[in-house]
Amino acid sequence: MAQPPIPQTRPPQLRRAVTPWGSFSWGYSDVGADIFIGLGLVLAAAAGASNVAFLFAGIVYVCIGLAYTELAAAYPFAGGGPYFVLRGLGDVFGFIAGWAVLLDFTIDITIFAWSCIDYSSQLLPMLVGSAHPWVHFLAVLGLIVALCFLNVMGVRESTAFNGIVAGIDVLSETAILCFGFLFAFRPELLIHTMQASWPSPYHLMLGTSLAIISFVGLESISQAAQETYRPASVIPRTSVALILTILIFALAYSNLALGMQPWHPILDAHGHHLQFWQIFPHDQDNQGKAVALLAAQVPYWGALASLYVPVLGAILLLISSNSGVFGSSRIAYSMSRADLLPSIFQRIHARFRTPAVSIFAFCGLAAVTLMFAALPSLFPRAMSLYVRLFHGESGLDFLADLYAFGAATSYSFVFVALIALRLVDPFSPRKFKIPVNWPVRFRGENTGIPIIGIFGFIGIFSILVFTLMTHPIGRIAGPAWLALGFILYLIYRRHRGLPLFRSQKHDWQRHQMEILRTSGDLELLDQYTANLKAAAERKKAGA
Amino acid sequence: MLMLRAGFAAGFVVFGSIVVVRLLAFAPQAGFKIVPGVVLGLAMIGLGVHRIALIVRRLRNADA
């Protein structure tokens, strides 16, 4: 993430071979899986206002997506949010943002592996968490261990595989939603549900903070940037499609879930008819596989969907869990290269040439969070402790708490970095610029403050506040994770004799030229050089 | 392939319009509660129009 020293012989570079569809599918396989987890949790928390929770989080997500698109197209380097924050705000904030992303990626490993087993349980009842907690726990742990060793050996799903799964999933979800809206959606039922089951402000805030987890994974846009040919042209095109597709699916599922007339009657224990969304509150098994349950209730297509959606969902969730292993190890590796983390995270396995220490460290951490999440179901006596300390949150809630906290924290920093980079680096050509800007003059250069960025920051910051207010575990474990990391950062920097609260010297201009040169966007490199020259001449003339 | 993609994009526009129209019919009694559904319809229309614009641009470039 920091600029690498420019050596005499050029080091091996990532090959730029990702096509527009590859770029889309890379992002989709990361973000697209989130709704498979988020839907059930939000329906359980926000009830009749679930679609409002998704709308609020979705609007914030559109702002975040636009920010990532601008930054990834301007700085096509595989460092993601922490890299943008490091460039815009310096080492300390770069570390905090990176540490928050590491929390997210670690939880990502556990929560997606957990949900992958939940979706599989739709076809394999012996994996149902409430009935067989030990089998469920061991299956999730087995997945994490398997992903860990596959990543150490360097086996990773290819872009082509991602593309096929993403393509099938987009078609499948489109079919489910088309059949659902054509044959089962009743607008009058949606309005009735919203009026009759409107939640308390507390639950609406809880639902909104959970809805943001349906939109996590935009790091992949910038991760893919370094392997995309001419990223400044391709990324804005694919990002807009990705942002709209994810937003549509999230809003469509939530509206459909609230206004759907189930194909088969759903009855409670006393034989009373239930609406579809009512099967989620207080049922952790259902929350973990909401999309599969909804698909099965869609007329006509549901007969087929009930068989393949659990499998498709499990595959997509497994890919996302794997991207957590891959992402956490790579971000720790790049943070270590930037002197933000100890050099042990740079250690490469002698045979497989992968960052094995990072992979083992974060998979180990994921296993620890899994144990904490599964504790109440494995040992019912531990439940009383959870009830006393954490309002009796379930395992999936615990993971979602931390996931929402990490996402809201890192996204908040990205918005600030976006605004800071507009001010401190007006020279980098931005082929995609967020619309609606307030023109300002800063250090003698004309630039613009993105108004949408400011609104986005207010939105994501309010979601961060909702998370702290409504998540009993998130408000303790999230800040504790940041505080612990910051203490380790200070100890490490002191040990290395590096500035504690200031940044090291970075030659960002040289680094930017290297990025643009390798990206294939040579006209942007010319433009950048011309901008720098013109600024130097203006400065000279002014002096 | 391009025609298939154009068909999908047009489908999104039509489907989005249907969702908007169906929900707007309930505007008088539902008020702001139709907003999430209307935004869904508008996002569908937006995605369809975005895809169609890309296809048209590609066809124009091919002609040039």
Coordinates of C-alpha atoms in Angstrom, one line a residue:
Chain A
M1 CA 0.0 0.0 0.0
A2 CA 2.9 2.4 0.5
Q3 CA 4.8 3.1 -2.6
P4 CA 7.4 0.4 -3.1
P5 CA 11.0 1.5 -3.5
I6 CA 11.9 1.9 -7.1
P7 CA 14.5 -0.8 -7.7
Q8 CA 17.0 -1.0 -10.5
T9 CA 15.3 -4.1 -12.0
R10 CA 11.5 -4.0 -12.1
P11 CA 9.8 -6.5 -9.7
P12 CA 7.2 -8.9 -11.1
Q13 CA 3.9 -7.0 -11.6
L14 CA 0.3 -8.3 -11.4
R15 CA -0.8 -9.2 -14.9
R16 CA -3.5 -6.8 -16.3
A17 CA -5.9 -9.3 -17.8
V18 CA -9.2 -8.6 -16.2
T19 CA -12.0 -7.8 -18.7
P20 CA -15.0 -5.5 -18.0
W21 CA -17.1 -8.6 -17.2
G22 CA -14.3 -10.0 -15.1
S23 CA -14.2 -6.7 -13.2
F24 CA -18.0 -6.8 -12.6
S25 CA -18.0 -10.5 -11.6
W26 CA -15.1 -10.0 -9.2
G27 CA -17.0 -7.3 -7.4
Y28 CA -20.3 -9.1 -7.7
S29 CA -19.0 -12.4 -6.2
D30 CA -17.9 -10.3 -3.2
V31 CA -20.8 -7.9 -2.6
G32 CA -23.5 -10.0 -4.2
A33 CA -23.3 -12.6 -1.5
D34 CA -24.0 -10.1 1.3
I35 CA -27.7 -10.0 0.7
F36 CA -27.8 -13.8 1.4
I37 CA -26.9 -12.9 5.0
G38 CA -28.3 -9.4 5.4
L39 CA -31.9 -10.1 4.3
G40 CA -32.8 -12.4 7.2
L41 CA -31.1 -10.3 9.8
V42 CA -32.7 -7.1 8.7
L43 CA -36.2 -8.7 8.4
A44 CA -35.8 -10.0 12.0
A45 CA -34.7 -6.6 13.3
A46 CA -36.6 -4.0 11.3
A47 CA -39.8 -6.0 10.5
G48 CA -42.2 -3.8 8.5
A49 CA -39.6 -1.2 7.8
S50 CA -37.0 -3.5 6.4
N51 CA -37.2 -2.0 3.0
V52 CA -36.7 1.5 4.5
A53 CA -33.6 0.2 6.3
F54 CA -32.3 -1.2 3.0
L55 CA -33.2 2.1 1.3
F56 CA -31.2 4.2 3.7
A57 CA -28.2 1.9 3.7
G58 CA -28.5 1.6 -0.1
I59 CA -28.4 5.3 -0.6
V60 CA -25.2 5.5 1.6
Y61 CA -23.9 2.5 -0.4
V62 CA -24.4 4.3 -3.7
C63 CA -22.3 7.3 -2.3
I64 CA -19.6 4.8 -1.1
G65 CA -19.7 3.1 -4.5
L66 CA -19.2 6.4 -6.3
A67 CA -16.3 7.3 -3.9
Y68 CA -14.6 3.9 -4.5
T69 CA -15.2 4.2 -8.3
E70 CA -13.5 7.7 -8.4
L71 CA -10.6 6.6 -6.2
A72 CA -10.0 3.2 -7.8
A73 CA -10.0 4.8 -11.3
A74 CA -7.6 7.5 -10.2
Y75 CA -5.4 5.3 -8.1
P76 CA -5.6 1.8 -9.7
F77 CA -3.5 0.1 -7.1
A78 CA -4.5 -3.1 -5.2
G79 CA -4.6 -1.6 -1.7
G80 CA -8.2 -0.7 -1.3
G81 CA -9.6 1.7 1.2
P82 CA -6.6 1.7 3.5
Y83 CA -4.4 2.7 0.6
F84 CA -6.6 5.7 -0.2
V85 CA -6.7 6.7 3.5
L86 CA -2.9 6.4 3.8
R87 CA -2.5 8.6 0.7
G88 CA -5.1 11.1 1.8
L89 CA -4.7 11.2 5.6
G90 CA -1.3 9.8 6.5
D91 CA 0.1 6.8 8.3
V92 CA -2.0 6.9 11.6
F93 CA -5.4 7.0 9.9
G94 CA -4.1 4.6 7.2
F95 CA -3.4 2.2 9.9
I96 CA -6.8 2.6 11.7
A97 CA -8.7 2.2 8.4
G98 CA -6.6 -0.8 7.5
W99 CA -7.1 -2.3 10.9
A100 CA -10.9 -1.8 10.6
V101 CA -10.8 -3.5 7.2
L102 CA -8.8 -6.4 8.7
L103 CA -11.6 -6.8 11.3
D104 CA -14.1 -6.9 8.5
F105 CA -12.2 -9.4 6.4
T106 CA -11.6 -11.6 9.5
I107 CA -15.3 -11.6 10.4
D108 CA -16.0 -12.1 6.6
I109 CA -14.3 -15.4 6.8
T110 CA -16.4 -16.6 9.7
I111 CA -19.8 -15.1 8.8
F112 CA -19.8 -16.4 5.2
A113 CA -18.5 -19.8 6.2
W114 CA -21.3 -19.9 8.9
S115 CA -24.0 -18.8 6.4
C116 CA -22.6 -21.2 3.7
I117 CA -23.4 -24.1 6.1
D118 CA -26.8 -22.5 6.9
Y119 CA -27.7 -22.5 3.2
S120 CA -26.4 -26.1 2.8
S121 CA -28.6 -27.1 5.8
Q122 CA -31.7 -26.3 3.6
L123 CA -30.9 -29.5 1.7
L124 CA -28.9 -31.4 4.4
P125 CA -31.0 -31.1 7.7
M126 CA -28.2 -32.6 9.8
L127 CA -26.4 -29.2 9.4
V128 CA -29.2 -27.2 11.0
G129 CA -27.6 -25.2 13.7
S130 CA -30.3 -25.3 16.4
A131 CA -30.8 -29.1 16.1
H132 CA -27.2 -30.1 15.7
P133 CA -25.0 -27.3 17.1
W134 CA -21.8 -29.3 17.3
V135 CA -22.1 -30.6 13.7
H136 CA -22.8 -27.0 12.5
F137 CA -19.8 -25.7 14.5
L138 CA -17.5 -28.4 13.2
A139 CA -18.6 -27.9 9.6
V140 CA -17.9 -24.1 9.8
L141 CA -14.6 -24.7 11.5
G142 CA -13.7 -27.3 8.9
L143 CA -14.5 -24.9 6.1
I144 CA -12.3 -22.2 7.7
V145 CA -9.4 -24.7 8.1
A146 CA -9.8 -25.9 4.5
L147 CA -9.8 -22.4 3.1
C148 CA -6.8 -21.5 5.2
F149 CA -4.7 -24.4 3.8
L150 CA -6.0 -23.8 0.2
N151 CA -4.8 -20.2 0.5
V152 CA -1.5 -21.2 1.9
M153 CA -1.0 -23.5 -1.1
G154 CA -2.0 -20.7 -3.4
V155 CA -5.2 -22.3 -4.8
R156 CA -7.7 -19.7 -5.5
E157 CA -10.8 -19.6 -7.6
S158 CA -10.1 -18.1 -11.0
T159 CA -11.7 -15.0 -12.5
A160 CA -13.4 -17.3 -15.0
F161 CA -15.0 -19.3 -12.2
N162 CA -16.1 -16.1 -10.5
G163 CA -17.6 -14.9 -13.8
I164 CA -19.6 -18.1 -14.3
V165 CA -21.0 -18.2 -10.7
A166 CA -21.8 -14.4 -10.8
G167 CA -23.5 -14.8 -14.2
I168 CA -25.7 -17.8 -13.0
D169 CA -26.5 -15.9 -9.8
V170 CA -27.5 -12.7 -11.6
L171 CA -29.8 -14.7 -13.9
S172 CA -31.2 -16.8 -11.0
E173 CA -31.9 -13.8 -8.8
T174 CA -33.5 -11.9 -11.7
A175 CA -35.7 -14.9 -12.4
I176 CA -36.7 -15.2 -8.7
L177 CA -37.6 -11.5 -8.5
C178 CA -39.4 -11.5 -11.8
F179 CA -41.6 -14.4 -10.8
G180 CA -42.0 -13.0 -7.4
F181 CA -43.1 -9.6 -8.5
L182 CA -45.3 -10.9 -11.3
F183 CA -47.2 -13.6 -9.4
A184 CA -46.8 -13.1 -5.6
F185 CA -46.2 -9.4 -4.9
R186 CA -49.2 -7.5 -3.6
P187 CA -48.6 -3.7 -3.2
E188 CA -51.5 -3.5 -0.8
L189 CA -50.0 -6.2 1.4
L190 CA -46.7 -4.3 1.4
I191 CA -48.4 -1.1 2.6
H192 CA -50.4 -3.0 5.2
T193 CA -47.3 -4.8 6.5
M194 CA -45.5 -1.5 6.8
Q195 CA -48.4 0.2 8.6
A196 CA -49.1 -2.7 10.9
S197 CA -45.6 -3.9 11.7
W198 CA -43.6 -0.6 11.8
P199 CA -40.8 -1.1 14.3
S200 CA -39.7 1.0 17.2
P201 CA -36.9 3.7 16.5
Y202 CA -34.4 1.4 18.3
H203 CA -35.2 -1.6 16.0
L204 CA -35.2 0.7 12.9
M205 CA -31.7 1.8 13.8
L206 CA -30.7 -1.8 14.5
G207 CA -32.1 -2.9 11.1
T208 CA -30.4 0.0 9.3
S209 CA -27.0 -0.8 10.8
L210 CA -27.5 -4.5 9.8
A211 CA -28.6 -3.5 6.3
I212 CA -25.2 -2.0 5.6
I213 CA -23.6 -5.5 5.8
S214 CA -25.5 -6.2 2.6
F215 CA -23.3 -3.7 0.8
V216 CA -19.8 -4.6 2.1
G217 CA -17.0 -5.7 -0.2
L218 CA -16.4 -2.6 -2.4
E219 CA -12.7 -3.2 -1.6
S220 CA -12.8 -5.7 -4.4
I221 CA -13.4 -2.8 -7.0
S222 CA -10.0 -1.4 -6.1
Q223 CA -8.4 -4.9 -5.6
A224 CA -9.4 -5.7 -9.2
A225 CA -8.2 -2.3 -10.4
Q226 CA -4.5 -3.3 -10.4
E227 CA -5.3 -6.3 -12.6
T228 CA -7.7 -4.5 -15.0
Y229 CA -6.3 -3.2 -18.3
R230 CA -7.0 0.5 -18.7
P231 CA -8.8 0.7 -15.3
A232 CA -9.6 4.4 -15.6
S233 CA -12.0 3.5 -18.5
V234 CA -13.3 0.1 -17.4
I235 CA -13.9 0.6 -13.7
P236 CA -16.4 3.4 -13.9
R237 CA -18.4 1.5 -16.4
T238 CA -18.5 -1.8 -14.5
S239 CA -18.9 -0.1 -11.1
V240 CA -22.1 1.8 -12.0
A241 CA -23.6 -1.5 -13.2
L242 CA -22.4 -3.3 -10.1
I243 CA -23.7 -0.6 -7.7
L244 CA -27.2 -0.5 -9.4
T245 CA -27.4 -4.3 -9.6
I246 CA -26.7 -4.8 -5.9
L247 CA -29.0 -1.9 -4.9
I248 CA -31.8 -3.4 -7.0
F249 CA -31.5 -6.9 -5.5
A250 CA -31.4 -5.6 -1.9
L251 CA -34.5 -3.3 -2.4
A252 CA -36.3 -5.9 -4.5
Y253 CA -35.8 -8.7 -1.9
S254 CA -36.9 -6.6 1.0
N255 CA -40.0 -5.2 -0.8
L256 CA -40.9 -8.6 -2.0
A257 CA -40.4 -10.2 1.4
L258 CA -42.8 -7.7 3.0
G259 CA -45.4 -7.7 0.3
M260 CA -45.4 -11.3 -0.9
Q261 CA -48.3 -13.7 -0.8
P262 CA -46.5 -17.0 -0.1
W263 CA -47.1 -19.8 -2.6
H264 CA -47.6 -22.3 0.2
P265 CA -49.4 -21.2 3.4
I266 CA -47.0 -20.7 6.3
L267 CA -48.4 -21.7 9.7
D268 CA -47.1 -21.1 13.2
A269 CA -47.1 -23.7 16.0
H270 CA -50.8 -22.9 16.7
G271 CA -51.9 -23.2 13.0
H272 CA -52.2 -19.5 12.5
H273 CA -51.2 -18.1 9.1
L274 CA -48.0 -16.1 9.0
Q275 CA -46.7 -13.6 6.5
F276 CA -43.4 -14.5 5.0
W277 CA -41.2 -12.0 6.9
Q278 CA -42.7 -13.3 10.2
I279 CA -40.6 -16.5 10.1
F280 CA -37.4 -14.6 10.8
P281 CA -37.6 -12.9 14.2
H282 CA -36.2 -15.2 16.9
D283 CA -35.2 -17.9 14.4
Q284 CA -31.5 -18.0 13.8
D285 CA -31.8 -20.9 11.4
N286 CA -34.1 -19.1 9.1
Q287 CA -32.1 -15.8 9.3
G288 CA -29.1 -17.6 8.0
K289 CA -30.8 -18.8 4.8
A290 CA -33.4 -16.1 4.0
V291 CA -32.9 -16.0 0.2
A292 CA -33.3 -19.7 -0.1
L293 CA -36.6 -19.6 1.9
L294 CA -37.9 -16.7 -0.2
A295 CA -37.0 -18.4 -3.4
A296 CA -38.9 -21.5 -2.4
Q297 CA -42.1 -19.3 -1.8
V298 CA -42.1 -17.8 -5.3
P299 CA -44.8 -19.2 -7.5
Y300 CA -43.8 -21.7 -10.3
W301 CA -40.1 -20.9 -10.3
G302 CA -39.9 -21.7 -6.6
A303 CA -40.3 -25.4 -7.2
L304 CA -37.0 -25.4 -9.1
A305 CA -35.4 -22.6 -7.0
S306 CA -35.9 -24.5 -3.7
L307 CA -33.5 -27.1 -5.1
Y308 CA -30.7 -25.0 -6.6
V309 CA -30.7 -21.7 -4.7
P310 CA -29.3 -23.3 -1.5
V311 CA -26.5 -24.8 -3.6
L312 CA -25.8 -21.5 -5.5
G313 CA -26.0 -19.5 -2.3
A314 CA -23.6 -21.8 -0.6
I315 CA -21.1 -21.5 -3.5
L316 CA -21.4 -17.8 -3.6
L317 CA -20.9 -17.6 0.2
L318 CA -17.9 -19.9 0.1
I319 CA -16.3 -17.6 -2.5
S320 CA -16.9 -14.6 -0.3
S321 CA -15.5 -16.5 2.7
N322 CA -12.4 -17.3 0.6
S323 CA -12.1 -13.6 -0.4
G324 CA -12.0 -12.8 3.3
V325 CA -9.0 -15.1 3.7
F326 CA -7.3 -13.8 0.6
G327 CA -8.1 -10.1 1.4
S328 CA -7.1 -10.1 5.1
S329 CA -3.7 -11.8 4.3
R330 CA -3.0 -9.4 1.4
I331 CA -4.0 -6.3 3.3
A332 CA -1.9 -7.3 6.3
Y333 CA 1.0 -8.0 3.9
S334 CA 0.7 -4.6 2.2
M335 CA 0.3 -2.8 5.6
S336 CA 3.4 -4.6 6.8
R337 CA 5.3 -3.4 3.7
A338 CA 4.2 0.2 4.5
D339 CA 5.6 -0.2 8.0
L340 CA 2.2 -0.1 9.6
L341 CA 2.4 -3.7 10.8
P342 CA 5.4 -5.9 11.9
S343 CA 7.4 -7.5 9.2
I344 CA 6.3 -11.0 10.2
F345 CA 3.2 -10.4 8.1
Q346 CA 5.4 -10.2 5.0
R347 CA 6.8 -13.7 5.5
I348 CA 6.3 -15.7 2.4
H349 CA 6.0 -19.5 2.4
A350 CA 9.2 -20.8 0.9
R351 CA 7.5 -23.4 -1.3
F352 CA 4.1 -21.9 -2.2
R353 CA 5.2 -18.2 -2.3
T354 CA 2.1 -17.0 -0.3
P355 CA 1.9 -14.9 2.8
A356 CA 1.5 -17.9 5.0
V357 CA 1.9 -16.2 8.4
S358 CA -0.8 -13.6 7.6
I359 CA -3.1 -16.4 6.4
F360 CA -2.6 -18.5 9.5
A361 CA -3.0 -15.4 11.8
F362 CA -6.3 -14.2 10.4
C363 CA -7.8 -17.7 9.9
G364 CA -6.8 -18.4 13.5
L365 CA -8.6 -15.2 14.6
A366 CA -11.6 -16.2 12.5
A367 CA -11.7 -19.5 14.3
V368 CA -11.6 -17.7 17.7
T369 CA -14.6 -15.5 16.7
L370 CA -16.4 -18.6 15.5
M371 CA -15.9 -20.2 19.0
F372 CA -17.2 -17.0 20.7
A373 CA -20.2 -16.9 18.3
A374 CA -21.1 -20.6 18.7
L375 CA -20.5 -20.7 22.5
P376 CA -24.2 -20.2 23.6
S377 CA -25.5 -22.9 21.3
L378 CA -22.7 -25.4 22.2
F379 CA -22.9 -24.8 25.9
P380 CA -26.4 -23.6 27.0
R381 CA -25.0 -22.6 30.3
A382 CA -23.0 -19.9 28.6
M383 CA -26.3 -18.4 27.3
S384 CA -27.0 -16.8 30.7
L385 CA -23.7 -14.9 30.4
Y386 CA -24.7 -13.7 27.0
V387 CA -28.2 -12.7 28.2
R388 CA -26.7 -10.7 31.1
L389 CA -23.9 -9.0 29.1
F390 CA -25.2 -8.9 25.5
H391 CA -29.0 -9.0 25.6
G392 CA -28.8 -12.7 24.5
E393 CA -27.5 -12.1 21.1
S394 CA -27.2 -15.1 18.8
G395 CA -24.0 -16.2 17.1
L396 CA -25.0 -14.7 13.7
D397 CA -25.9 -11.4 15.5
F398 CA -22.5 -11.4 17.2
L399 CA -20.7 -11.7 13.8
A400 CA -23.0 -9.2 12.2
D401 CA -22.3 -6.7 15.0
L402 CA -18.6 -6.7 14.3
Y403 CA -19.0 -6.8 10.5
A404 CA -21.2 -3.7 10.6
F405 CA -18.8 -1.9 12.9
G406 CA -15.8 -2.6 10.7
A407 CA -17.6 -1.6 7.5
A408 CA -19.0 1.6 8.9
T409 CA -15.6 2.6 10.4
S410 CA -13.5 1.9 7.3
Y411 CA -16.1 3.5 4.9
S412 CA -16.2 6.6 7.1
F413 CA -12.4 7.0 6.6
V414 CA -12.7 6.5 2.9
F415 CA -15.1 9.4 2.5
V416 CA -12.7 11.7 4.5
A417 CA -9.8 10.4 2.3
L418 CA -11.8 11.2 -0.8
I419 CA -12.3 14.8 0.2
A420 CA -8.6 15.1 1.4
L421 CA -7.3 13.7 -1.8
R422 CA -9.3 16.2 -3.8
L423 CA -7.5 18.9 -1.9
V424 CA -4.0 17.6 -1.6
D425 CA -3.8 15.8 -4.9
P426 CA -5.7 17.8 -7.5
F427 CA -3.1 16.8 -10.2
S428 CA -4.0 13.1 -10.6
P429 CA -6.4 12.8 -13.6
R430 CA -9.8 11.6 -12.5
K431 CA -11.5 10.1 -15.5
F432 CA -14.5 9.5 -13.3
K433 CA -15.4 12.3 -10.9
I434 CA -18.4 12.2 -8.5
P435 CA -20.9 14.7 -9.8
V436 CA -22.0 17.8 -7.9
N437 CA -18.9 19.5 -6.5
W438 CA -18.4 22.7 -4.6
P439 CA -15.5 24.6 -6.3
V440 CA -12.8 25.7 -3.9
R441 CA -9.2 27.0 -4.2
F442 CA -6.7 25.2 -2.0
R443 CA -2.9 25.9 -1.9
G444 CA -3.2 27.9 -5.1
E445 CA -5.0 25.1 -7.0
N446 CA -8.6 24.9 -8.2
T447 CA -10.4 21.8 -7.0
G448 CA -13.9 20.8 -5.9
I449 CA -15.3 19.3 -2.7
P450 CA -17.7 16.4 -3.5
I451 CA -21.1 17.3 -2.0
I452 CA -22.2 13.6 -2.4
G453 CA -19.1 12.6 -0.5
I454 CA -20.1 14.9 2.4
F455 CA -23.7 13.4 2.4
G456 CA -22.2 9.9 2.2
F457 CA -20.0 10.6 5.2
I458 CA -22.9 11.9 7.2
G459 CA -24.9 8.8 6.2
I460 CA -22.2 6.2 7.0
F461 CA -21.2 8.0 10.2
S462 CA -24.8 7.9 11.4
I463 CA -24.8 4.2 10.6
L464 CA -21.7 3.9 12.8
V465 CA -23.5 5.7 15.6
F466 CA -26.5 3.3 15.1
T467 CA -24.2 0.4 15.3
L468 CA -22.6 1.6 18.6
M469 CA -26.1 2.4 20.0
T470 CA -27.8 -0.9 19.1
H471 CA -25.2 -3.6 19.0
P472 CA -24.2 -4.6 22.6
I473 CA -21.2 -6.7 21.4
G474 CA -20.2 -4.4 18.5
R475 CA -19.9 -1.3 20.8
I476 CA -17.5 -3.2 23.1
A477 CA -15.6 -5.5 20.8
G478 CA -15.3 -3.1 17.8
P479 CA -13.7 -0.1 19.6
A480 CA -11.6 -2.6 21.7
W481 CA -10.2 -4.1 18.5
L482 CA -9.3 -0.6 17.2
A483 CA -7.7 0.4 20.6
L484 CA -5.7 -2.8 20.8
G485 CA -4.5 -2.4 17.2
F486 CA -3.5 1.2 17.9
I487 CA -1.5 0.2 21.0
L488 CA 0.3 -2.5 18.9
Y489 CA 0.9 0.1 16.2
L490 CA 2.6 2.5 18.6
I491 CA 4.7 -0.2 20.1
Y492 CA 5.8 -1.4 16.7
R493 CA 6.6 2.2 15.4
R494 CA 8.5 3.0 18.6
H495 CA 10.5 -0.3 18.3
R496 CA 11.4 0.6 14.7
G497 CA 12.3 4.2 15.5
L498 CA 9.6 5.5 13.1
P499 CA 7.4 8.6 13.8
L500 CA 4.5 7.6 16.1
F501 CA 1.9 10.2 15.2
R502 CA 3.3 11.6 12.0
S503 CA 3.8 10.0 8.6
Q504 CA 6.9 8.7 7.0
K505 CA 8.1 10.5 3.9
H506 CA 6.3 9.1 0.8
D507 CA 7.1 10.0 -2.8
W508 CA 3.5 9.8 -4.0
Q509 CA 4.1 11.6 -7.3
R510 CA 6.7 9.0 -8.4
H511 CA 4.4 6.3 -7.2
Q512 CA 1.5 7.7 -9.1
M513 CA 3.5 7.8 -12.3
E514 CA 4.5 4.2 -11.8
I515 CA 0.8 3.2 -11.3
L516 CA -0.4 5.0 -14.4
R517 CA 2.5 3.7 -16.5
T518 CA 1.7 0.1 -15.6
S519 CA -2.1 0.6 -16.0
G520 CA -1.8 1.2 -19.7
D521 CA -3.6 4.6 -19.4
L522 CA -0.6 6.4 -20.9
E523 CA -2.6 9.5 -21.9
L524 CA -3.5 9.9 -18.2
L525 CA 0.2 9.6 -17.4
D526 CA 0.9 12.4 -19.9
Q527 CA -1.9 14.5 -18.4
Y528 CA -0.6 13.9 -14.9
T529 CA 3.0 15.0 -15.8
A530 CA 1.6 18.1 -17.6
N531 CA -0.5 19.0 -14.5
L532 CA 2.6 18.7 -12.3
K533 CA 4.6 20.8 -14.7
A534 CA 2.0 23.5 -14.9
A535 CA 1.6 23.6 -11.1
A536 CA 5.4 23.9 -10.7
E537 CA 5.5 26.8 -13.2
R538 CA 2.6 28.5 -11.5
K539 CA 4.4 28.2 -8.2
K540 CA 7.6 29.6 -9.7
A541 CA 5.7 32.5 -11.2
G542 CA 4.0 33.2 -7.9
A543 CA 7.3 33.2 -6.0
Chain B
M1 CA -25.2 -11.4 -27.7
L2 CA -25.5 -7.6 -27.9
M3 CA -29.1 -7.9 -28.8
L4 CA -29.7 -10.3 -25.9
R5 CA -28.1 -7.8 -23.6
A6 CA -30.1 -5.0 -25.1
G7 CA -33.3 -7.1 -24.6
F8 CA -32.4 -7.6 -20.9
A9 CA -31.8 -3.9 -20.5
A10 CA -35.1 -3.0 -22.1
G11 CA -36.7 -5.6 -19.8
F12 CA -35.3 -3.8 -16.8
V13 CA -36.8 -0.5 -18.0
V14 CA -40.2 -2.1 -18.6
F15 CA -40.2 -4.0 -15.3
G16 CA -39.0 -0.9 -13.4
S17 CA -41.8 1.1 -14.9
I18 CA -44.4 -1.5 -13.9
V19 CA -43.2 -1.5 -10.3
V20 CA -43.3 2.3 -10.2
V21 CA -46.8 2.5 -11.7
R22 CA -48.2 -0.2 -9.5
L23 CA -46.9 1.5 -6.4
L24 CA -47.9 5.0 -7.4
A25 CA -51.5 3.8 -7.5
F26 CA -51.3 3.5 -3.7
A27 CA -49.7 6.9 -3.2
P28 CA -52.8 8.6 -1.8
Q29 CA -53.3 6.2 1.1
A30 CA -49.7 5.0 1.7
G31 CA -47.8 8.2 1.5
F32 CA -44.0 7.9 2.0
K33 CA -44.3 4.2 2.5
I34 CA -44.2 3.6 -1.2
V35 CA -40.8 5.4 -1.5
P36 CA -38.6 2.3 -1.2
G37 CA -40.6 0.5 -3.9
V38 CA -40.5 3.5 -6.1
V39 CA -36.7 3.9 -5.7
L40 CA -36.4 0.2 -6.6
G41 CA -38.4 0.8 -9.8
L42 CA -36.3 3.9 -10.6
A43 CA -33.1 2.0 -10.0
M44 CA -34.2 -0.7 -12.4
I45 CA -35.0 2.0 -15.1
G46 CA -31.6 3.6 -14.4
L47 CA -29.7 0.3 -14.8
G48 CA -31.6 -0.5 -18.0
V49 CA -30.9 3.0 -19.5
H50 CA -27.3 2.8 -18.4
R51 CA -26.8 -0.5 -20.2
I52 CA -28.7 0.7 -23.3
A53 CA -26.5 3.8 -23.4
L54 CA -23.4 1.6 -23.3
I55 CA -24.7 -0.6 -26.1
V56 CA -25.6 2.4 -28.3
R57 CA -22.2 3.9 -27.7
R58 CA -20.5 0.6 -28.7
L59 CA -22.6 0.4 -31.9
R60 CA -21.8 3.9 -32.8
N61 CA -18.1 3.3 -32.3
A62 CA -18.3 0.2 -34.4
D63 CA -20.0 2.2 -37.2
A64 CA -17.3 4.9 -37.0

